[in-house]
PDB file of C-alpha atoms in Angstrom:
ATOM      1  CA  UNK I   1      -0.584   6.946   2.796  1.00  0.00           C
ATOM      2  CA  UNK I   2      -1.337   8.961  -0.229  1.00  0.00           C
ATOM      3  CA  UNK I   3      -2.951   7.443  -3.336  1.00  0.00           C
ATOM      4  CA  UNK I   4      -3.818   8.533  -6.507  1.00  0.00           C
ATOM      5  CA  UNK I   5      -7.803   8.538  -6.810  1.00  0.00           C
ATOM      6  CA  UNK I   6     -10.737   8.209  -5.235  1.00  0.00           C
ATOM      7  CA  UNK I   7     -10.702   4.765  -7.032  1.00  0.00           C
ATOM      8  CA  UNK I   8     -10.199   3.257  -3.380  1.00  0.00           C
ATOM      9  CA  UNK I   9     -13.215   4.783  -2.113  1.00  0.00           C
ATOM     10  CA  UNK I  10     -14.899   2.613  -4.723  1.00  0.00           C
ATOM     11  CA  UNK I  11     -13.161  -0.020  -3.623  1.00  0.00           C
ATOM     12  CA  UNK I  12     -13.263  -0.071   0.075  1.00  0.00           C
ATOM     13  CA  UNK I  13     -17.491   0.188  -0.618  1.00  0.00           C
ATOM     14  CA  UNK I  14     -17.592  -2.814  -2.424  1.00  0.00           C
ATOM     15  CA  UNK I  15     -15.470  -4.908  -0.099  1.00  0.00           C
ATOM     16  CA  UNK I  16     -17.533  -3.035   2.589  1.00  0.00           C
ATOM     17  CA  UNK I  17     -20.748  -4.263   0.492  1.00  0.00           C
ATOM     18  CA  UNK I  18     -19.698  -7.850   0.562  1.00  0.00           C
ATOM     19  CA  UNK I  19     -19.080  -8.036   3.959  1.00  0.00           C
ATOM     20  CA  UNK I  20     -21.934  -7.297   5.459  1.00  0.00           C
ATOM     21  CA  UNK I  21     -24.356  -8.906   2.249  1.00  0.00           C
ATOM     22  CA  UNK I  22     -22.551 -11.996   0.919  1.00  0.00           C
ATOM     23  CA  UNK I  23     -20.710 -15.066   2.422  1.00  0.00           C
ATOM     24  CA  UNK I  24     -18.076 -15.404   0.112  1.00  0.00           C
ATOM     25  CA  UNK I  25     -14.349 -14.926   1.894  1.00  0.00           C
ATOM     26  CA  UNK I  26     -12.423 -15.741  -1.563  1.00  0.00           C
ATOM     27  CA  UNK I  27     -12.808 -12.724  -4.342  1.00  0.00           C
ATOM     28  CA  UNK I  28     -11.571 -13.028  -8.273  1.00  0.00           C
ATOM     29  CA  UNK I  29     -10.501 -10.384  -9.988  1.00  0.00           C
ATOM     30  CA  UNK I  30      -9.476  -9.068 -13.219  1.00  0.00           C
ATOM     31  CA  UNK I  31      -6.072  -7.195 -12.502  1.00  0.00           C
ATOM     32  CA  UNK I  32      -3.451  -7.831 -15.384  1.00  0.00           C
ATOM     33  CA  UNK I  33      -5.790  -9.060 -18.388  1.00  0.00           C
ATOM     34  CA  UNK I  34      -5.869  -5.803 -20.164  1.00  0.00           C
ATOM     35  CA  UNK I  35      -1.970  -5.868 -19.709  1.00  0.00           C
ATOM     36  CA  UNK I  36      -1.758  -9.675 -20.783  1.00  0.00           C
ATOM     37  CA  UNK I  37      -3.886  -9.400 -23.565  1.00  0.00           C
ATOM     38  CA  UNK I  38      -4.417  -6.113 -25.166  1.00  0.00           C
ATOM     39  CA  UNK I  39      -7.203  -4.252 -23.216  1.00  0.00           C
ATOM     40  CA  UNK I  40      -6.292  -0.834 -23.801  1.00  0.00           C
ATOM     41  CA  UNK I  41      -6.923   1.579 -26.778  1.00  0.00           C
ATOM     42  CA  UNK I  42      -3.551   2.356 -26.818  1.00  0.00           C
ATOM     43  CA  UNK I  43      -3.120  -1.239 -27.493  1.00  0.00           C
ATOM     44  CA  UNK I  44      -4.486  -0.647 -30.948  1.00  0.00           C
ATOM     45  CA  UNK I  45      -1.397   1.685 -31.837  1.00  0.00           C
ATOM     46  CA  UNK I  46       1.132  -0.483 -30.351  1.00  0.00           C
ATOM     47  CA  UNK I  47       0.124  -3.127 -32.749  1.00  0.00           C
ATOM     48  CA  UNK I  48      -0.700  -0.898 -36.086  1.00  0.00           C
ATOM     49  CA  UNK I  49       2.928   0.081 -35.410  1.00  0.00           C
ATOM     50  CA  UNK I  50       4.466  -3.033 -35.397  1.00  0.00           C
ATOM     51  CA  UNK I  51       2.586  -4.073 -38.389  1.00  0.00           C
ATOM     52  CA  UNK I  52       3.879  -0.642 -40.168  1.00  0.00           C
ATOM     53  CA  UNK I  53       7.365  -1.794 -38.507  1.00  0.00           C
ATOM     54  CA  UNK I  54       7.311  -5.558 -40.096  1.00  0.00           C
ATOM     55  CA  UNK I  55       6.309  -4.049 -43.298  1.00  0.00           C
ATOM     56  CA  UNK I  56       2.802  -5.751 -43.055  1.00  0.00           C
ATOM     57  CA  UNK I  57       1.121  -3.448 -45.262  1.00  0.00           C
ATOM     58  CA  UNK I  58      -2.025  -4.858 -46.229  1.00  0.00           C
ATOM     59  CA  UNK I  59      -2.970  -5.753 -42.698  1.00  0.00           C
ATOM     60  CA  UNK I  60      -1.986  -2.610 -41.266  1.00  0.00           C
ATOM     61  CA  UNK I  61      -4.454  -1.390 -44.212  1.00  0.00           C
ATOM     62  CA  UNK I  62      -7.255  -3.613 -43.069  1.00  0.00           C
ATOM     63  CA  UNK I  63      -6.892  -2.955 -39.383  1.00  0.00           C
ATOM     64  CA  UNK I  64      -6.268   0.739 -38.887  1.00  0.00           C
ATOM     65  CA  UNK I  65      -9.927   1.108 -41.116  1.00  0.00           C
ATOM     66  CA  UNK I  66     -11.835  -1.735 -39.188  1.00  0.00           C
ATOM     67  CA  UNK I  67     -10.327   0.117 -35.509  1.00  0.00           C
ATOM     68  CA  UNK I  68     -11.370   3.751 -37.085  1.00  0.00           C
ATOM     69  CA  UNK I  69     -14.606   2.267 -38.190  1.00  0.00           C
ATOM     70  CA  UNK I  70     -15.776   0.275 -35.075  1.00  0.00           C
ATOM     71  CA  UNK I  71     -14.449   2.409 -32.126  1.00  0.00           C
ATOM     72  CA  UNK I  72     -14.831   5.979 -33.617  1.00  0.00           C
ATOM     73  CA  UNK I  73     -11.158   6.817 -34.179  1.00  0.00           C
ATOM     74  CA  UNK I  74     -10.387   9.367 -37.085  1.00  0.00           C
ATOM     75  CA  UNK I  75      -7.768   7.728 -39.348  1.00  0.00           C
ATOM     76  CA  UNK I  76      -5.452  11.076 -39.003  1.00  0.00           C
ATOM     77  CA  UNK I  77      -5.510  10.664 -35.158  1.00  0.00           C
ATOM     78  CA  UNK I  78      -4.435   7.056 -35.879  1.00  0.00           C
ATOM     79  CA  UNK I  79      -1.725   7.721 -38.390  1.00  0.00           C
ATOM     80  CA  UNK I  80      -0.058  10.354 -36.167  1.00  0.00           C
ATOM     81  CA  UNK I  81      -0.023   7.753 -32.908  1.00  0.00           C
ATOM     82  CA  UNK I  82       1.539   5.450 -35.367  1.00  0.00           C
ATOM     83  CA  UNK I  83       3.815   7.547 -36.200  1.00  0.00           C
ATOM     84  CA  UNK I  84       5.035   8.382 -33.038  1.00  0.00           C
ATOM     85  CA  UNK I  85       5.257   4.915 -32.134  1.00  0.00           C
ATOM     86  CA  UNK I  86       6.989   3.603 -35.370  1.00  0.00           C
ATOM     87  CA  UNK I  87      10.469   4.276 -34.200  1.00  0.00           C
ATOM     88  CA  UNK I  88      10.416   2.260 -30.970  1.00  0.00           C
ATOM     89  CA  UNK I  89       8.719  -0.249 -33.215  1.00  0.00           C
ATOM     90  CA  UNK I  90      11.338  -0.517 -35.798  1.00  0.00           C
ATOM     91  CA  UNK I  91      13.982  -0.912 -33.037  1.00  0.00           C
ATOM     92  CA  UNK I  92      11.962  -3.975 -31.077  1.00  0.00           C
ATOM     93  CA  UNK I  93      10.818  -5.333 -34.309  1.00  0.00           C
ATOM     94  CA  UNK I  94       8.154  -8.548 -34.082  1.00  0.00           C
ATOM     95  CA  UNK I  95       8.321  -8.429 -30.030  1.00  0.00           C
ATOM     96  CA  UNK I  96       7.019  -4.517 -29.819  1.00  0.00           C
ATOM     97  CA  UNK I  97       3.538  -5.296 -28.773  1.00  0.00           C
ATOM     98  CA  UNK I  98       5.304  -7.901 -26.046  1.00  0.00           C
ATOM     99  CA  UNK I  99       7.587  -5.467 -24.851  1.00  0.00           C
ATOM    100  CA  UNK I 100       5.336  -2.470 -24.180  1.00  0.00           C
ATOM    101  CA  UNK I 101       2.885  -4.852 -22.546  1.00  0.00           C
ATOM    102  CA  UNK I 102       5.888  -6.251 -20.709  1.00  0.00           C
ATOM    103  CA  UNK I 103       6.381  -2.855 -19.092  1.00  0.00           C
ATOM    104  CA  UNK I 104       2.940  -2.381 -18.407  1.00  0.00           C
ATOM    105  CA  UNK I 105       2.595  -5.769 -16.389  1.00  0.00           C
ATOM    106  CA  UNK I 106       5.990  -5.077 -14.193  1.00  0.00           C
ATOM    107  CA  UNK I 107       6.411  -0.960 -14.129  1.00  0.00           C
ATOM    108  CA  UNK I 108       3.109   0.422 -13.979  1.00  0.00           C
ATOM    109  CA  UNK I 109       0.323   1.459 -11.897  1.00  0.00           C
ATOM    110  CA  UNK I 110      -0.636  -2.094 -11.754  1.00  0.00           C
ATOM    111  CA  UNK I 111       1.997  -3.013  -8.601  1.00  0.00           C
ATOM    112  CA  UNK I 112       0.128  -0.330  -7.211  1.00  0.00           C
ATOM    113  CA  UNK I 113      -4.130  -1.156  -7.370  1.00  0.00           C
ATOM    114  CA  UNK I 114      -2.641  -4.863  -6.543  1.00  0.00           C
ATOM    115  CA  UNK I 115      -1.505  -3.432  -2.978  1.00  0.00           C
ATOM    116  CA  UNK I 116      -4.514  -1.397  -2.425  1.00  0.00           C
ATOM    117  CA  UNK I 117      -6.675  -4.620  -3.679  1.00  0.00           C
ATOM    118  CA  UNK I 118      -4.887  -6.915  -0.664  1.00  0.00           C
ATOM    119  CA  UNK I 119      -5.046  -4.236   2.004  1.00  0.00           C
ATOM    120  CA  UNK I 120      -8.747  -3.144   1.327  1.00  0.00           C
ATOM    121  CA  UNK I 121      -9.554  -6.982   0.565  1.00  0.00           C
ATOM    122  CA  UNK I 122      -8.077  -7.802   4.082  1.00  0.00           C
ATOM    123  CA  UNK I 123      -9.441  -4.879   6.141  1.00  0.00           C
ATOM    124  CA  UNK I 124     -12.779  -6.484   5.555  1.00  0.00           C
ATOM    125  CA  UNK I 125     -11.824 -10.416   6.052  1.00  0.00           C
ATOM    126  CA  UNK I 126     -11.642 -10.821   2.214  1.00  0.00           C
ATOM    127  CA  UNK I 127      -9.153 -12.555   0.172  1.00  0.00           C
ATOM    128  CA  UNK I 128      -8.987 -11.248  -3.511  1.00  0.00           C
ATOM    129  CA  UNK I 129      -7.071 -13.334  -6.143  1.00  0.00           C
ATOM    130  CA  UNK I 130      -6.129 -11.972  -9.376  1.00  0.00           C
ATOM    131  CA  UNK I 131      -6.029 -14.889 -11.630  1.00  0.00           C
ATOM    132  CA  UNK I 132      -4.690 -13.931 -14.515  1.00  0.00           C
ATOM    133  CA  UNK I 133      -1.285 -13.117 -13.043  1.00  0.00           C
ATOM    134  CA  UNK I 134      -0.826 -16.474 -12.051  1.00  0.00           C
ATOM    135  CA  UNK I 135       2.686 -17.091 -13.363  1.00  0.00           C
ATOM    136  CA  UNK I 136       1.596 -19.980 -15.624  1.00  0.00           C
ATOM    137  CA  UNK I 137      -1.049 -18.178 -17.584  1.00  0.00           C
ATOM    138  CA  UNK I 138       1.425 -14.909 -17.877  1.00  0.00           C
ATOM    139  CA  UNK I 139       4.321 -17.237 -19.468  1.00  0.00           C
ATOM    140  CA  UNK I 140       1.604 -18.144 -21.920  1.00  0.00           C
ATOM    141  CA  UNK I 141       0.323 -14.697 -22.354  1.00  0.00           C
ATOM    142  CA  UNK I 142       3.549 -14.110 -23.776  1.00  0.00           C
ATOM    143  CA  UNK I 143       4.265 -16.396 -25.858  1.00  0.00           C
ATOM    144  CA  UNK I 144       1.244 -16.041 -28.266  1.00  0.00           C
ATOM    145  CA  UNK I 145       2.179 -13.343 -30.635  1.00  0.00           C
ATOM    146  CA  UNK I 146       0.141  -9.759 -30.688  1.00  0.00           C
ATOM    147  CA  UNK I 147      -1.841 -11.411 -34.191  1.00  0.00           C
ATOM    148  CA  UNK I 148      -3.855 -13.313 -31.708  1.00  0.00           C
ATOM    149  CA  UNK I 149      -4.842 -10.774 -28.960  1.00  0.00           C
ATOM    150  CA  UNK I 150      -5.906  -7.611 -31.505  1.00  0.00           C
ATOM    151  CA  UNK I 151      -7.372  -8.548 -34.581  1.00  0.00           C
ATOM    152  CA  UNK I 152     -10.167  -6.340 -36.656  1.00  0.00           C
ATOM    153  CA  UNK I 153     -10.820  -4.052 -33.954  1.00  0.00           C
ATOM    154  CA  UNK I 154     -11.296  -6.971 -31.565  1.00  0.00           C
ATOM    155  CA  UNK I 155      -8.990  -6.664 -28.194  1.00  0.00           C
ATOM    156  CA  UNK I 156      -8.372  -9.169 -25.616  1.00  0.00           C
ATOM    157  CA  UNK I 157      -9.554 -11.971 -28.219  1.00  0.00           C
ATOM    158  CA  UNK I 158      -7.658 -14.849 -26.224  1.00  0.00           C
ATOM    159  CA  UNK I 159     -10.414 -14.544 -23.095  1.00  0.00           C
ATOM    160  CA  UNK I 160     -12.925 -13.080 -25.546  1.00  0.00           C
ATOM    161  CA  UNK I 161     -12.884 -15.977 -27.337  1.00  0.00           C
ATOM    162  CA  UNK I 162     -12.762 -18.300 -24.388  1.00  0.00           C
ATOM    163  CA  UNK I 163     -15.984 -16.900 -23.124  1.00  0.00           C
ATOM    164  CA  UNK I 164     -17.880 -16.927 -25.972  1.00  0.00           C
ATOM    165  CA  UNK I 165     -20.634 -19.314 -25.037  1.00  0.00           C
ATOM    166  CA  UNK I 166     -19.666 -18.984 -20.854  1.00  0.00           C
ATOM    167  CA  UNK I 167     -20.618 -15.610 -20.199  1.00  0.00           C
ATOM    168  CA  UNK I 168     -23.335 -13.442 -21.778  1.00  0.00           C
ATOM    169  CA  UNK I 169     -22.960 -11.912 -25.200  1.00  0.00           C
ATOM    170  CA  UNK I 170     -23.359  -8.281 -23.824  1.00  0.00           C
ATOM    171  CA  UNK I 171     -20.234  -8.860 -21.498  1.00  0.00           C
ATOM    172  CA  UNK I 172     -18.008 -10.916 -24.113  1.00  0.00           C
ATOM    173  CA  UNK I 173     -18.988  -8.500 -27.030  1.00  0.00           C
ATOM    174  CA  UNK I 174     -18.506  -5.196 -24.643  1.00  0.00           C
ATOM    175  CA  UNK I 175     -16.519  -2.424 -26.699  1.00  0.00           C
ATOM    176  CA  UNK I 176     -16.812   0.337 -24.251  1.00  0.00           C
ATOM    177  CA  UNK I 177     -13.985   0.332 -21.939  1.00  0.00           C
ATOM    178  CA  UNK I 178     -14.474   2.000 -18.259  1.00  0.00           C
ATOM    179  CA  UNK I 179     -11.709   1.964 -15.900  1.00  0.00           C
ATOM    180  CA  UNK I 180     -12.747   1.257 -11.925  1.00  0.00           C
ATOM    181  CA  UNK I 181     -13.462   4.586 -11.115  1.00  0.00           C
ATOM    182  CA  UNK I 182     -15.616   7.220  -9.018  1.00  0.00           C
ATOM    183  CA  UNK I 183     -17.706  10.327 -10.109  1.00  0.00           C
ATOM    184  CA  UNK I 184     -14.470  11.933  -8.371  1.00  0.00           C
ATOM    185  CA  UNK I 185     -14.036  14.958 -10.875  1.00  0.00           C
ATOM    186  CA  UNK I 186     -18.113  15.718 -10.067  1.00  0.00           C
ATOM    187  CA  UNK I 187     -17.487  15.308  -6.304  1.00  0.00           C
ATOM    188  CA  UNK I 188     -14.573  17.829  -6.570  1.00  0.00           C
ATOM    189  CA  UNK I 189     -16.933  20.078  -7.775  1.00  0.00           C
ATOM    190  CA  UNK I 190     -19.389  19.948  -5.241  1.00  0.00           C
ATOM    191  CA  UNK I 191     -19.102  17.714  -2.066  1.00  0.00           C
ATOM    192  CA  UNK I 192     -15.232  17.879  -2.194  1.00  0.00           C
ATOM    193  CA  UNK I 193     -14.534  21.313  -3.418  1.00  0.00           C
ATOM    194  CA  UNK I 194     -12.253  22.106  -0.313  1.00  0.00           C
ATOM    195  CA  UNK I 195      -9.965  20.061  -2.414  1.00  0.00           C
ATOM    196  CA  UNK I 196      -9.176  23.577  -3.882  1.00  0.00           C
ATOM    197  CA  UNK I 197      -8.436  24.997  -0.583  1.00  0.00           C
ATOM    198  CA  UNK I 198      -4.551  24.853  -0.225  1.00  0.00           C
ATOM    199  CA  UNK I 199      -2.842  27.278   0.445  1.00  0.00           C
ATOM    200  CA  UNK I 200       0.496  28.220  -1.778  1.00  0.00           C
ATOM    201  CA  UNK I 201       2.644  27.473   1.196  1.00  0.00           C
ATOM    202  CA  UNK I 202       1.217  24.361   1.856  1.00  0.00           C
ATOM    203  CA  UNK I 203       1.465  23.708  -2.063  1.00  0.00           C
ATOM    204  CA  UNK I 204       5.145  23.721  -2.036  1.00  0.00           C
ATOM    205  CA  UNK I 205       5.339  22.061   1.118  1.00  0.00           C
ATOM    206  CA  UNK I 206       3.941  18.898  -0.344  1.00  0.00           C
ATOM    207  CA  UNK I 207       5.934  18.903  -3.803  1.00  0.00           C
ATOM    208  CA  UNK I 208       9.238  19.742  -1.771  1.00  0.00           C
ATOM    209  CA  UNK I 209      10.994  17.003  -3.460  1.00  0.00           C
ATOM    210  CA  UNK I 210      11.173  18.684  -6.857  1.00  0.00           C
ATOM    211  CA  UNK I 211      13.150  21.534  -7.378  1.00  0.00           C
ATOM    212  CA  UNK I 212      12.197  24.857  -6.866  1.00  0.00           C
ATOM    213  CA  UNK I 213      10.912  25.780 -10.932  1.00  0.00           C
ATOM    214  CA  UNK I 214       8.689  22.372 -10.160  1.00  0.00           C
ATOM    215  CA  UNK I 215       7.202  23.713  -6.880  1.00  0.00           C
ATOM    216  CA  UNK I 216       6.431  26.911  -8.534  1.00  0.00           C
ATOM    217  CA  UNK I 217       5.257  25.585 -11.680  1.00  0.00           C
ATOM    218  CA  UNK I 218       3.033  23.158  -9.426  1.00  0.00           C
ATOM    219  CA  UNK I 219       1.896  26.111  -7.166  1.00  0.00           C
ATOM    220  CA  UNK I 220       0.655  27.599 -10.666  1.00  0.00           C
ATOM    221  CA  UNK I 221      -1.276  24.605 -11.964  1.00  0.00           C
ATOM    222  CA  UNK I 222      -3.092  24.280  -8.529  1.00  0.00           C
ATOM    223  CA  UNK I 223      -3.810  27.689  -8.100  1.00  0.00           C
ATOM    224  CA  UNK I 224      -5.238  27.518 -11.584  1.00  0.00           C
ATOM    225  CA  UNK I 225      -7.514  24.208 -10.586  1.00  0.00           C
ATOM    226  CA  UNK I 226      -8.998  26.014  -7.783  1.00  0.00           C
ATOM    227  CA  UNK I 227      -9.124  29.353  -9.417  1.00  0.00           C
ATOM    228  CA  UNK I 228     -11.122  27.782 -12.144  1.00  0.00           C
ATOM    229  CA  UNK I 229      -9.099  28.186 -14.675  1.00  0.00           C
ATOM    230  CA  UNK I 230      -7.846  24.728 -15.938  1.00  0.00           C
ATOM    231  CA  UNK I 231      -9.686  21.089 -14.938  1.00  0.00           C
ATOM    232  CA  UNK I 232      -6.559  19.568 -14.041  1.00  0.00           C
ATOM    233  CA  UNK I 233      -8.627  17.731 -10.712  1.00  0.00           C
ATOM    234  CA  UNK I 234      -6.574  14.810 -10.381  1.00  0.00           C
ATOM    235  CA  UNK I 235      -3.536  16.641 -10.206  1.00  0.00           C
ATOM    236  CA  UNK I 236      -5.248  18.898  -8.094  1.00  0.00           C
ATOM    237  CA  UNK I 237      -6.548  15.615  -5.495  1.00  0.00           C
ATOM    238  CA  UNK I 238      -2.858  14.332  -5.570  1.00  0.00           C
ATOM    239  CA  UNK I 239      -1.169  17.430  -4.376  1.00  0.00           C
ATOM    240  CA  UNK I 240      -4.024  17.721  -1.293  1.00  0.00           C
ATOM    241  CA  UNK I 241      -3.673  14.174  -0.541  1.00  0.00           C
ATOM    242  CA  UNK I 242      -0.019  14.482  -0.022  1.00  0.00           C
ATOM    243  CA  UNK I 243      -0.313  17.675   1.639  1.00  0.00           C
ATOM    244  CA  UNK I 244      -2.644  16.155   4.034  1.00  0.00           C
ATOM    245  CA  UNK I 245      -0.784  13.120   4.462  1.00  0.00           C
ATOM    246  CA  UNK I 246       2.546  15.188   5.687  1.00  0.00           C
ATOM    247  CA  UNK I 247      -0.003  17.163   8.107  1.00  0.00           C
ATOM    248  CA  UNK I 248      -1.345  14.147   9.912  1.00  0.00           C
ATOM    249  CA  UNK I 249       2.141  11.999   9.748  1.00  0.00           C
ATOM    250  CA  UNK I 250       3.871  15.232  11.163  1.00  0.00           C
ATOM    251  CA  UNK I 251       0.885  14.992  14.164  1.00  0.00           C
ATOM    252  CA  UNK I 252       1.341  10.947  14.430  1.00  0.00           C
ATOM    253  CA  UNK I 253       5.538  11.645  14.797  1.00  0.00           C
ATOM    254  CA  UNK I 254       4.789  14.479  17.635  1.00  0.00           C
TER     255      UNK I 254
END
């Protein structure tokens, strides 16, 4: 079926690793912390705005310098995220952080790496369990307000802080964040450049569920991709993926 990235590859070669190097038949992994407990920069914004929201001035103050200082964010990039944020804010009021993270956790991509995790787990005899979606710990996740997961440029402090003194300082101290991903726009470029090779027809074909301004906007943006003109390779992977999806399922229904 089609998927979004080459993310799978990556994926399928570690379960594919395991299996032939390692014993081990039950996996942990991290799926739903950064949703549970503030993992993502835009994290940071959701709670400067519902500081700015609950009137927490000082605090905002202190925070919104200590994130510009420690993860090289300009203050006028922060303000204006803020800002755009402040209105949803002001109408959620002390459970904004909860709610956005709410949303994450139940109408994201998330539902979706959790299927490709089992299926890829299973095709190799593997059985991954993502422990921090255990109900119990999620209840708890949200009860604790969004003062104790972000706090001076610190994210994720509940597990952070539960480490500390478990797992090495470089790990628990990491500030870099990297999502599980493959060289894929580089391999576009070279290895996989008949990624490109569509044709128009085919194009509209496999975006025939919008309307017919979307197909031909679509049919612009991936003629621009492969024409060199924009980088827009992930949009570019998605619409050959479903194109050659509908090619092989129309060969498999024959």
């Amino acid at each position: 079926e089609p998927f979004r990235s080459l993310s799978q590859y990556s994926q399928i070669t570690i379960y594919d690793h395991i299996g032939q190097t390692r014993g081990a038949r039950v996996l942990l992994n991290g799926q739903g912390g950064d949703e549970l407990f503030g993992g993502y920069t835009s994290h940071y914004f959701v709670r400067l705005a519902q500081l700015a929201a609950e009137g927490r001035c000082g605090q905002f103050a202190r925070e919104a310098l200590s994130f510009a200082r420690t993860r090289d964010q300009s203050l006028i990039r922060i303000a204006r995220r803020v800002r755009n944020e402040l209105p949803e804010a002001r109408r959620e009021g002390g459970q904004y952080f909860n709610s956005v993270t709410y949303q994450e956790l139940t109408a994201s991509a998330l539902r979706e790496y959790l299927k490709y995790d089992d299926r890829t787990s299973m095709a190799y005899s593997r059985e991954a369990r993502p422990p921090f979606l255990d109900p119990r710990l999620v209840q708890f996740a949200f009860s604790l307000p969004s003062d104790l997961k972000i706090r001076g440029a610190e994210n994720k402090r509940v597990p952070r802080v539960y480490a500390r003194g478990i797992v090495p300082p470089s790990i628990v101290g990491r500030t870099d964040k990297m999502g599980f991903v493959s060289p894929q726009e580089e391999w576009q470029r070279g290895v996989l450049k008949f990624i490109a090779g569509l044709s128009d027809d085919e194009v509209r074909e496999a975006t025939s569920f919008g309307t017919q301004a979307e197909r031909d906007r679509a049919v612009e943006r991936y003629r621009a991709y492969a024409d060199g003109y924009s980088d827009e390779w992930a949009f570019a992977w998605r619409v050959f993926c479903l194109a050659r999806w509908l090619e092989l399922s129309a060969k498999w229904m024959a």
